[in-house]
Coordinates of C-alpha atoms and ligand atoms in Angstrom, one line a residue:
X1 CA 133.6 112.7 109.3
X2 CA 132.7 109.5 111.1
X3 CA 129.5 108.2 109.4
X4 CA 129.8 105.5 106.8
X5 CA 129.7 106.9 103.3
X6 CA 129.3 105.6 99.7
X7 CA 133.0 106.0 99.1
X8 CA 133.9 104.0 102.1
X9 CA 135.2 100.4 101.8
X10 CA 132.7 98.1 100.1
X11 CA 130.7 96.2 102.7
X12 CA 130.8 92.4 102.3
X13 CA 128.5 90.7 99.8
X14 CA 126.5 89.1 102.5
X15 CA 125.4 92.4 103.9
X16 CA 124.5 93.8 100.5
X17 CA 122.4 90.7 99.8
X18 CA 120.7 91.0 103.2
X19 CA 119.9 94.6 102.3
X20 CA 118.4 93.5 98.9
X21 CA 116.1 91.1 100.7
X22 CA 115.1 93.7 103.2
X23 CA 114.3 96.1 100.3
X24 CA 112.1 93.4 98.8
X25 CA 110.3 92.9 102.1
X26 CA 109.8 96.6 102.6
X27 CA 108.7 97.0 98.9
X28 CA 110.9 100.0 98.2
X29 CA 110.4 99.3 94.5
X30 CA 106.6 99.7 94.7
X31 CA 107.1 103.5 94.7
X32 CA 110.7 104.1 93.7
X33 CA 110.7 102.1 90.5
X34 CA 108.4 103.4 87.8
X35 CA 106.0 100.5 86.6
X36 CA 106.4 98.7 83.3
X37 CA 110.2 98.9 82.8
X38 CA 111.4 102.0 84.8
X39 CA 115.1 101.9 85.9
X40 CA 115.3 100.2 89.3
X41 CA 114.9 102.8 92.1
X42 CA 115.3 105.8 89.8
X43 CA 111.9 107.2 91.0
X44 CA 109.7 109.5 89.0
X45 CA 106.6 107.5 89.7
X46 CA 103.8 109.9 90.7
X47 CA 101.9 108.7 93.7
X48 CA 98.4 110.0 93.5
X49 CA 97.6 111.5 96.9
X50 CA 94.3 113.2 97.5
X51 CA 96.3 116.4 97.7
X52 CA 98.0 116.0 94.3
X53 CA 100.8 113.9 92.8
X54 CA 103.8 113.2 95.0
X55 CA 106.9 112.0 93.1
X56 CA 109.0 109.3 94.7
X57 CA 112.7 110.3 94.7
X58 CA 115.5 108.7 92.8
X59 CA 117.2 106.6 95.5
X60 CA 120.0 105.2 93.3
X61 CA 123.6 106.0 94.5
X62 CA 124.0 108.7 91.9
X63 CA 125.5 111.9 93.4
X64 CA 123.7 114.2 90.9
X65 CA 120.3 112.4 90.5
X66 CA 120.0 110.2 93.6
X67 CA 121.1 109.7 97.2
X68 CA 124.9 109.1 96.4
X69 CA 125.7 111.9 98.9
X70 CA 123.8 110.4 101.8
X71 CA 125.7 109.1 104.8
X72 CA 124.4 106.2 106.8
X73 CA 123.0 108.7 109.3
X74 CA 121.3 110.8 106.5
X75 CA 119.8 107.5 105.2
X76 CA 118.5 106.5 108.6
X77 CA 117.0 109.9 109.2
X78 CA 115.1 109.7 105.9
X79 CA 113.8 106.2 106.6
X80 CA 113.0 106.6 110.3
X81 CA 112.2 110.3 110.8
X82 CA 111.1 111.3 107.2
X83 CA 113.8 114.0 106.9
X84 CA 115.8 114.5 103.7
X85 CA 119.6 115.1 103.6
X86 CA 118.9 118.8 103.0
X87 CA 116.8 118.9 106.2
X88 CA 113.4 119.2 104.4
X89 CA 110.6 117.0 105.6
X90 CA 109.3 114.2 103.4
X91 CA 105.6 113.7 103.0
X92 CA 104.3 110.5 104.7
X93 CA 103.5 109.1 101.2
X94 CA 107.0 107.7 102.0
X95 CA 106.1 105.2 104.8
X96 CA 108.6 106.4 107.3
X97 CA 105.8 106.1 109.9
X98 CA 106.3 102.3 109.6
X99 CA 110.1 102.2 108.7
X100 CA 110.7 104.2 111.9
X101 CA 110.6 100.8 113.6
X102 CA 113.6 99.4 111.6
X103 CA 116.6 98.3 113.6
X104 CA 120.1 99.9 113.3
X105 CA 121.3 96.7 111.8
X106 CA 118.7 96.5 109.1
X107 CA 119.0 100.2 108.1
X108 CA 122.8 99.6 107.7
X109 CA 122.2 96.6 105.4
X110 CA 119.6 98.6 103.4
X111 CA 122.2 101.4 103.1
X112 CA 124.9 98.9 102.0
X113 CA 122.5 97.6 99.3
X114 CA 121.4 101.0 98.0
X115 CA 125.0 102.3 97.9
X116 CA 126.6 99.2 96.4
X117 CA 123.9 96.9 94.9
X118 CA 121.9 99.4 92.9
X119 CA 123.1 101.0 89.6
X120 CA 123.3 104.8 89.7
X121 CA 120.9 106.8 87.5
X122 CA 121.8 110.4 87.1
X123 CA 118.4 111.8 86.2
X124 CA 116.6 113.5 89.1
X125 CA 112.9 112.6 89.7
X126 CA 110.5 115.5 89.0
X127 CA 109.8 117.9 91.9
X128 CA 106.6 117.5 93.8
X129 CA 104.5 120.6 93.7
X130 CA 101.5 120.3 95.9
X131 CA 99.1 123.2 96.1
X132 CA 99.4 125.7 98.9
X133 CA 99.4 125.2 101.9
X134 CA 100.7 121.6 101.4
X135 CA 103.8 122.8 99.7
X136 CA 105.0 124.0 103.1
X137 CA 107.1 121.0 104.0
X138 CA 107.8 122.4 107.5
X139 CA 104.2 121.8 108.3
X140 CA 105.1 118.1 108.4
X141 CA 107.3 118.8 111.5
X142 CA 104.0 119.6 113.3
X143 CA 102.4 116.5 111.8
X144 CA 105.3 114.4 112.9
X145 CA 105.3 115.8 116.4
X146 CA 101.6 114.8 116.7
X147 CA 101.7 111.4 114.9
X148 CA 105.1 110.0 114.3
X149 CA 106.1 107.4 117.0
X150 CA 109.8 107.7 116.5
X151 CA 110.6 104.4 118.1
X152 CA 112.4 101.2 117.1
X153 CA 110.7 97.8 117.2
X154 CA 110.8 96.3 120.7
X155 CA 110.3 92.6 120.9
X156 CA 107.5 91.4 123.2
X157 CA 109.1 88.8 125.5
X158 CA 105.7 87.3 126.3
X159 CA 105.3 86.2 122.6
X160 CA 107.1 83.6 120.6
X161 CA 110.1 84.3 118.3
X162 CA 107.8 83.6 115.3
X163 CA 105.2 86.1 116.5
X164 CA 107.9 88.7 117.0
X165 CA 109.3 88.1 113.5
X166 CA 105.8 88.5 112.1
X167 CA 105.2 91.7 114.0
X168 CA 108.5 93.2 112.7
X169 CA 107.8 92.1 109.1
X170 CA 104.2 93.4 109.1
X171 CA 104.9 96.5 111.1
X172 CA 108.4 97.8 110.2
X173 CA 109.0 96.3 106.7
X174 CA 105.8 95.4 104.8
X175 CA 103.9 98.4 106.3
X176 CA 100.5 96.6 106.2
X177 CA 99.0 99.3 108.5
X178 CA 99.6 102.1 106.0
X179 CA 96.7 100.6 103.9
X180 CA 94.8 98.5 106.4
X181 CA 94.5 101.0 109.3
X182 CA 91.9 103.8 108.9
X183 CA 93.2 107.4 108.9
X184 CA 92.0 110.4 110.9
X185 CA 91.0 113.8 109.5
X186 CA 94.7 114.8 109.2
X187 CA 95.5 111.6 107.3
X188 CA 97.4 109.9 110.1
X189 CA 96.8 106.3 110.9
X190 CA 94.3 106.1 113.8
X191 CA 95.8 105.0 117.1
X192 CA 95.4 101.9 119.1
X193 CA 92.0 100.3 118.9
X194 CA 91.5 100.8 115.1
X195 CA 94.8 99.1 114.2
X196 CA 94.4 97.1 110.9
X197 CA 90.6 97.4 111.1
X198 CA 90.3 98.6 107.4
X199 CA 91.1 101.7 105.4
X200 CA 90.5 103.3 102.0
X201 CA 93.3 103.6 99.5
X202 CA 92.1 105.6 96.5
X203 CA 89.1 103.6 95.1
X204 CA 90.1 100.4 96.9
X205 CA 89.3 99.3 100.4
X206 CA 91.9 97.4 102.4
X207 CA 89.6 95.3 104.6
X208 CA 89.7 94.6 108.3
X209 CA 92.5 92.1 108.9
X210 CA 92.3 91.9 112.7
X211 CA 91.7 88.5 114.3
X212 CA 87.9 89.1 114.5
X213 CA 86.2 85.9 113.2
X214 CA 83.4 87.8 111.4
X215 CA 84.7 91.2 110.5
X216 CA 88.4 90.3 110.2
X217 CA 90.4 87.3 109.1
X218 CA 89.9 85.2 112.3
X219 CA 88.1 82.5 110.3
X220 CA 91.0 82.1 107.8
X221 CA 93.5 79.4 108.6
X222 CA 97.1 80.2 108.9
X223 CA 97.7 78.2 105.7
X224 CA 95.1 80.2 103.8
X225 CA 96.7 83.5 104.9
X226 CA 100.1 82.2 103.7
X227 CA 98.6 81.2 100.4
X228 CA 96.9 84.6 100.0
X229 CA 100.1 86.5 100.7
X230 CA 102.1 84.2 98.4
X231 CA 99.7 84.0 95.5
X232 CA 96.9 86.5 95.9
X233 CA 94.2 83.9 95.8
X234 CA 92.4 81.5 98.1
X235 CA 89.7 79.5 96.4
X236 CA 86.3 80.2 98.0
X237 CA 87.6 83.3 99.8
X238 CA 89.4 86.0 98.1
X239 CA 91.7 87.4 95.3
X240 CA 94.0 90.3 95.4
X241 CA 93.6 93.2 93.0
X242 CA 94.7 96.8 93.1
X243 CA 97.3 97.8 95.7
X244 CA 97.3 94.4 97.4
X245 CA 98.1 92.8 94.1
X246 CA 101.1 95.1 93.8
X247 CA 102.3 94.3 97.3
X248 CA 102.1 90.6 96.5
X249 CA 103.6 90.9 93.0
X250 CA 106.7 93.0 94.0
X251 CA 107.2 92.0 97.6
X252 CA 105.2 89.4 99.5
X253 CA 105.5 86.5 97.0
X254 CA 109.3 86.7 97.2
X255 CA 109.4 86.3 101.0
X256 CA 110.5 82.9 102.4
X257 CA 107.6 80.7 103.4
X258 CA 108.7 81.0 107.1
X259 CA 108.3 84.8 107.0
X260 CA 104.8 84.6 105.5
X261 CA 103.9 82.0 108.2
X262 CA 105.2 84.4 110.8
X263 CA 103.0 87.2 109.4
X264 CA 100.0 84.9 109.5
X265 CA 100.7 83.9 113.1
X266 CA 101.0 87.5 114.1
X267 CA 97.8 88.6 112.2
X268 CA 95.8 85.9 113.9
X269 CA 96.6 87.5 117.2
X270 CA 96.0 91.2 116.3
X271 CA 93.3 92.4 118.8
X272 CA 89.9 91.8 117.2
X273 CA 87.9 94.8 115.9
X274 CA 84.3 93.9 115.2
X275 CA 81.8 95.9 113.1
X276 CA 78.2 95.3 112.3
X277 CA 78.6 92.4 109.8
X278 CA 76.4 89.4 110.3
X279 CA 78.8 86.8 108.8
X280 CA 82.3 86.8 107.3
X281 CA 82.5 88.5 103.9
X282 CA 83.8 85.4 102.3
X283 CA 80.6 83.4 103.3
X284 CA 78.0 85.2 101.2
X285 CA 76.1 84.0 98.2
X286 CA 75.5 81.0 96.1
X287 CA 75.1 80.0 92.5
X288 CA 72.1 81.6 90.8
X289 CA 70.2 80.7 87.7
X290 CA 68.8 84.1 86.9
X291 CA 70.9 84.2 83.8
X292 CA 68.8 81.4 82.4
X293 CA 65.5 82.8 83.7
X294 CA 66.2 86.2 82.2
X295 CA 67.0 84.9 78.7
X296 CA 64.2 85.5 76.2
X297 CA 62.2 87.8 78.5
X298 CA 60.7 90.5 76.4
X299 CA 60.1 93.0 79.2
X300 CA 61.2 93.4 82.8
X301 CA 64.8 92.3 82.1
X302 CA 67.2 93.3 84.9
X303 CA 69.6 95.9 83.2
X304 CA 72.4 94.6 85.4
X305 CA 71.9 91.1 84.0
X306 CA 72.3 92.5 80.5
X307 CA 75.7 93.9 81.4
X308 CA 76.6 90.7 83.3
X309 CA 75.7 88.5 80.4
X310 CA 77.6 90.6 77.9
X311 CA 80.7 91.5 79.9
X312 CA 81.2 89.1 82.7
X313 CA 79.5 85.7 82.1
X314 CA 82.0 84.3 79.6
X315 CA 84.6 84.3 82.4
X316 CA 82.7 84.1 85.6
X317 CA 80.0 81.8 84.0
X318 CA 76.3 82.2 83.9
X319 CA 75.7 81.1 87.5
X320 CA 78.6 83.1 88.8
X321 CA 80.5 80.0 89.9
X322 CA 83.6 80.7 87.8
X323 CA 85.6 77.9 86.2
X324 CA 86.4 74.7 88.0
X325 CA 90.1 75.3 87.8
X326 CA 89.6 78.6 89.7
X327 CA 91.3 80.7 87.0
X328 CA 88.1 82.6 86.7
X329 CA 87.0 82.9 90.3
X330 CA 83.5 82.4 91.7
X331 CA 81.7 85.6 92.5
X332 CA 80.1 84.1 95.6
X333 CA 82.2 83.1 98.6
X334 CA 84.3 86.1 97.5
X335 CA 85.3 88.9 99.8
X336 CA 84.9 91.5 97.0
X337 CA 81.2 90.7 96.7
X338 CA 80.4 89.7 100.3
X339 CA 81.9 92.8 102.1
X340 CA 79.6 95.3 103.7
X341 CA 80.9 98.0 101.3
X342 CA 81.1 97.7 97.5
X343 CA 84.4 99.5 96.9
X344 CA 86.5 96.5 95.8
X345 CA 83.7 95.2 93.5
X346 CA 83.4 98.6 91.8
X347 CA 87.2 99.2 91.7
X348 CA 87.7 95.7 90.2
X349 CA 85.2 96.5 87.4
X350 CA 86.8 99.9 86.8
X351 CA 90.4 98.8 86.9
X352 CA 90.4 95.1 86.4
X353 CA 92.9 92.7 87.9
X354 CA 96.6 92.5 86.8
X355 CA 98.8 90.4 89.1
X356 CA 101.8 88.4 88.0
X357 CA 102.7 85.7 90.5
X358 CA 105.4 83.1 89.9
X359 CA 105.6 84.3 86.2
X360 CA 101.9 83.5 85.8
X361 CA 99.5 86.4 84.9
X362 CA 96.1 86.7 86.5
X363 CA 94.3 89.1 84.4
X364 CA 90.8 90.6 84.2
X365 CA 90.2 93.5 81.8
X366 CA 89.4 96.9 83.1
X367 CA 85.9 98.3 82.2
X368 CA 86.7 101.9 83.4
X369 CA 88.6 104.7 81.6
X370 CA 91.5 102.5 80.6
X371 CA 89.3 100.0 78.8
X372 CA 89.1 99.7 75.1
X373 CA 86.2 101.7 73.7
X374 CA 84.0 98.7 73.1
X375 CA 84.6 97.4 76.7
X376 CA 84.0 100.6 78.5
X377 CA 81.0 100.6 80.9
X378 CA 79.2 103.8 82.0
X379 CA 78.7 104.7 85.7
X380 CA 75.0 103.5 85.3
X381 CA 76.1 100.2 83.7
X382 CA 78.6 99.6 86.5
X383 CA 76.0 100.4 89.2
X384 CA 73.5 98.0 87.5
X385 CA 75.9 95.1 87.1
X386 CA 77.2 95.7 90.7
X387 CA 73.7 95.5 92.1
X388 CA 73.0 92.4 90.0
X389 CA 76.2 90.7 91.3
X390 CA 75.5 91.8 94.9
X391 CA 71.9 90.8 94.8
X392 CA 72.5 87.3 93.3
X393 CA 76.0 86.3 94.4
X394 CA 77.1 88.6 97.1
X395 CA 75.8 90.7 100.1
X396 CA 72.3 91.7 99.0
X397 CA 72.1 94.4 101.7
X398 CA 74.7 96.4 99.9
X399 CA 73.4 98.7 97.1
X400 CA 75.4 100.7 94.6
X401 CA 74.3 104.1 93.2
X402 CA 75.6 105.9 90.1
X403 CA 77.2 108.5 92.5
X404 CA 79.1 105.7 94.3
X405 CA 80.6 104.6 90.9
X406 CA 81.3 108.2 89.9
X407 CA 83.2 108.9 93.2
X408 CA 85.4 105.8 92.9
X409 CA 86.0 106.5 89.2
X410 CA 87.3 109.9 90.2
X411 CA 89.8 108.2 92.6
X412 CA 87.7 107.8 95.8
X413 CA 86.3 110.1 98.3
X414 CA 88.8 112.8 99.2
X415 CA 89.7 112.8 102.9
X416 CA 88.7 115.6 105.2
X417 CA 92.1 117.4 104.9
X418 CA 91.8 117.7 101.1
X419 CA 88.2 118.9 101.2
X420 CA 89.1 121.4 103.9
X421 CA 91.9 122.9 101.9
X422 CA 90.7 126.5 102.2
X423 CA 90.6 126.2 106.0
X424 CA 93.9 124.4 106.3
X425 CA 96.3 127.3 106.8
X426 CA 94.4 128.7 109.8
X427 CA 94.3 125.1 110.9
X428 CA 98.0 124.7 110.7
X429 CA 98.5 127.9 112.6
X430 CA 96.2 126.7 115.3
X431 CA 98.2 123.4 115.4
X432 CA 101.5 125.2 115.6
X433 CA 100.3 127.4 118.4
X434 CA 98.9 124.3 120.2
X435 CA 102.1 122.5 119.7
X436 CA 104.3 125.4 121.0
X437 CA 102.0 125.6 124.0
X438 CA 102.2 121.9 124.7
X439 CA 106.0 121.9 124.5
X440 CA 106.2 125.0 126.6
X441 CA 103.9 123.5 129.3
X442 CA 105.8 120.2 129.3
X443 CA 109.2 121.8 129.7
X444 CA 107.8 124.0 132.5
X445 CA 106.3 121.1 134.4
X446 CA 109.6 119.2 133.8
X447 CA 111.5 122.2 135.2
X448 CA 109.1 122.3 138.1
X449 CA 109.6 118.6 138.8
X450 CA 113.3 119.3 138.8
X451 CA 113.1 122.1 141.3
X452 CA 110.9 120.1 143.7
Ligands
HEC501 C1 104.5 103.8 99.4 C2 105.6 104.4 98.6 C3 107.0 104.3 99.1 C4 107.7 103.3 99.5 C5 107.2 101.8 99.7 C6 109.0 103.7 99.8 N1 109.2 105.0 99.5 FE1 110.9 106.2 99.8 N2 109.8 107.8 99.2 C7 108.5 107.8 98.7 C8 108.2 109.2 98.3 C9 106.8 109.6 97.7 C10 109.3 110.0 98.5 C11 109.4 111.5 98.3 C12 108.5 112.2 99.3 C13 108.6 113.6 99.3 O1 109.0 114.2 98.2 O2 108.3 114.3 100.3 C14 110.3 109.1 99.1 C15 111.6 109.5 99.5 C16 112.6 108.7 99.9 C17 113.9 109.1 100.3 C18 114.4 110.6 100.3 C19 115.3 110.8 99.1 C20 115.4 112.3 98.7 O3 116.5 112.9 99.0 O4 114.5 112.8 98.2 C21 114.6 108.0 100.6 C22 116.1 107.9 101.0 C23 113.8 106.9 100.4 N3 112.5 107.3 100.1 C24 114.1 105.6 100.6 C25 113.2 104.5 100.6 C26 113.6 103.1 100.9 C27 115.0 102.7 101.2 C28 112.5 102.4 100.9 C29 112.3 100.9 101.2 C30 112.8 100.5 102.5 C31 111.4 103.3 100.5 N4 111.9 104.5 100.3 C32 110.1 102.9 100.3 C33 107.7 106.7 98.6 C34 108.0 105.5 99.1
HEC502 C1 99.4 99.2 99.4 C2 98.3 98.9 100.2 C3 98.3 97.6 101.0 C4 99.3 97.0 101.7 C5 100.7 97.6 101.9 C6 98.8 95.8 102.2 N1 97.5 95.6 101.8 FE1 96.4 93.9 102.2 N2 94.9 94.6 101.0 C7 94.9 95.8 100.4 C8 93.7 95.9 99.6 C9 93.3 97.1 98.8 C10 93.0 94.7 99.7 C11 91.7 94.3 99.0 C12 92.2 93.6 97.7 C13 91.1 93.0 96.9 O1 90.0 92.6 97.5 O2 91.3 92.8 95.7 C14 93.8 93.9 100.6 C15 93.5 92.6 101.0 C16 94.1 91.9 102.0 C17 93.7 90.6 102.5 C18 92.4 89.9 102.1 C19 91.3 90.3 102.9 C20 90.0 89.9 102.4 O3 89.1 89.7 103.2 O4 89.8 89.7 101.2 C21 94.6 90.2 103.4 C22 94.6 88.9 104.3 C23 95.6 91.2 103.5 N3 95.3 92.2 102.6 C24 96.8 91.2 104.3 C25 97.8 92.1 104.2 C26 99.0 92.0 105.0 C27 99.3 90.9 106.0 C28 99.8 93.0 104.6 C29 101.2 93.3 105.1 C30 102.1 92.2 105.0 C31 99.1 93.8 103.6 N4 97.9 93.2 103.4 C32 99.6 94.9 103.0 C33 95.9 96.8 100.5 C34 97.2 96.6 101.0
HEC503 C1 88.3 87.8 80.6 C2 87.8 87.2 81.8 C3 87.1 88.1 82.8 C4 86.0 89.0 82.5 C5 85.4 89.3 81.2 C6 85.6 89.5 83.8 N1 86.4 88.9 84.8 FE1 86.3 89.3 86.8 N2 88.0 88.3 87.1 C7 88.7 87.6 86.2 C8 89.9 87.1 86.7 C9 91.0 86.3 86.0 C10 89.9 87.5 88.1 C11 91.0 87.4 89.1 C12 91.4 86.0 89.4 C13 92.6 86.0 90.4 O1 92.8 87.0 91.1 O2 93.2 84.9 90.5 C14 88.7 88.2 88.3 C15 88.2 88.7 89.5 C16 87.0 89.3 89.8 C17 86.5 89.7 91.1 C18 87.3 89.6 92.4 C19 88.2 90.8 92.6 C20 88.8 90.9 93.9 O3 89.5 91.9 94.1 O4 88.7 90.1 94.8 C21 85.3 90.3 90.9 C22 84.4 90.9 91.9 C23 85.0 90.2 89.4 N3 86.1 89.6 88.8 C24 83.9 90.7 88.8 C25 83.7 90.8 87.5 C26 82.6 91.5 86.8 C27 81.4 92.1 87.6 C28 82.8 91.4 85.5 C29 81.9 92.0 84.4 C30 81.8 93.5 84.4 C31 84.0 90.7 85.3 N4 84.5 90.3 86.5 C32 84.5 90.3 84.0 C33 88.3 87.4 84.9 C34 87.3 88.1 84.2

């Protein structure tokens, strides 16, 4: 008894609505609603992890299919500690490492919404079956002991209310760091100094968004950051494709302007992390007339130009400047072509852009495996056109090989933990032993401190 339950008195409409807005800011639908018309929060969407598909649960209030049996305490434990009602550990594909910062108040509002504002769906989501040894969910207890900071957000009194709001939105709700912070060999976000300094997510790369003026977003104005988060495009700087497009489409565009501004204020103060770049990635390139020069050449034609001319130029224009209205963006002064790594250029060619903002679709066709047969480009053609684009409009120091394209087409370079699968069980045993030792030593020294 005691804890609030689905059958308890209905919370007031204000709290349910507050929970709905929090669910939007936390983007619960990104994973728990199957794309293209899935029933809201009924799960079933396979999240491709390097270790295999992880199915997001049905989190509608159905007792048979969803979380209708969850008490408020059960719900909090799953969001903030990654533990299911039945005691099993969740995989961190569910971003409880961020949601752990959520306040008691906000988790209660989310609970009110999921119990009373969402229609129950009785069908269970498919079971996740990762290969051994990752099917051993208890190994996540060790992982959590090492990497989960089970702490609520604490406001920083030395910062403004706006900064604190931004820090809470970015950290506890919108989980920016799950994509933008690099991960260690065990797939946990790296600590401290690397925070928001850039990380891979499948074939995409979520760039450095620390305040560094060259490697990060320090040279973006607050207004530009707000515009990017609201619309996914800033003329002469960047567009959002892939997972960032999804975050904008389902979550960020729906936030109040004041919240986006708070996130921008916060980002501009995230400690700078610099890498070796010479100038900001949006500052590379200029219009080029190679298109005209190459036309009519009998020999020595750049094979990348051929692909560009046939597959790209009718939208991005012959000189790469795009269209004046910005619907087809310029390929210079574009972070996807000026970055010090080609991931987002290649991923864009493979997967296209598909982002609906304010009921307006921003669409570039995919040239990878999902393309129609006539549009499909080979790894060689994508390498060629990438090198053409980088050489003429982007960062000419970056080169793309056929192997690079092949790796990203296959979903990106698998992290260490996936490549080391055969060695993982002994690794886990070592971790458990190390963990037991640490706990034992700690409690011994605590006991000692007590006795002294
Ligand atoms: C990035 C993807 C992602 C987002 C965003 C996300 N979840 Fe999840 N969630 C998952 C996955 C995947 C699982 C299942 C993990 C597993 O099987 O170990 C899960 C499991 C859960 C569970 C456990 C249910 C059960 O009994 O299986 C709850 C409750 C839950 N999520 C609630 C939420 C809420 C509420 C939000 C928003 C505040 C949210 N999730 C956002 C991916 C996500
Ligand atoms: C699901 C993964 C994911 C999440 C969550 C996410 N991002 Fe991103 N972000 C990306 C990727 C990938 C890109 C690159 C997109 C592209 O170039 O098409 C990106 C690009 C950006 C850029 C543009 C940087 C540049 O130089 O082009 C900004 C700014 C940004 N994100 C801010 C944020 C903030 C702030 C949050 C949290 C409120 C956030 N992102 C959450 C994956 C993510
Ligand atoms: C049918 C028109 C069309 C074609 C053809 C096309 N693009 Fe695009 N491209 C777009 C649109 C639209 C966007 C996104 C605009 C936005 O986000 O607002 C885009 C965005 C991009 C971006 C930026 C992506 C990012 O994440 O920042 C790059 C790079 C790019 N295109 C390269 C190419 C290349 C290379 C080709 C040829 C292989 C090509 N495009 C073909 C319309 C097109």
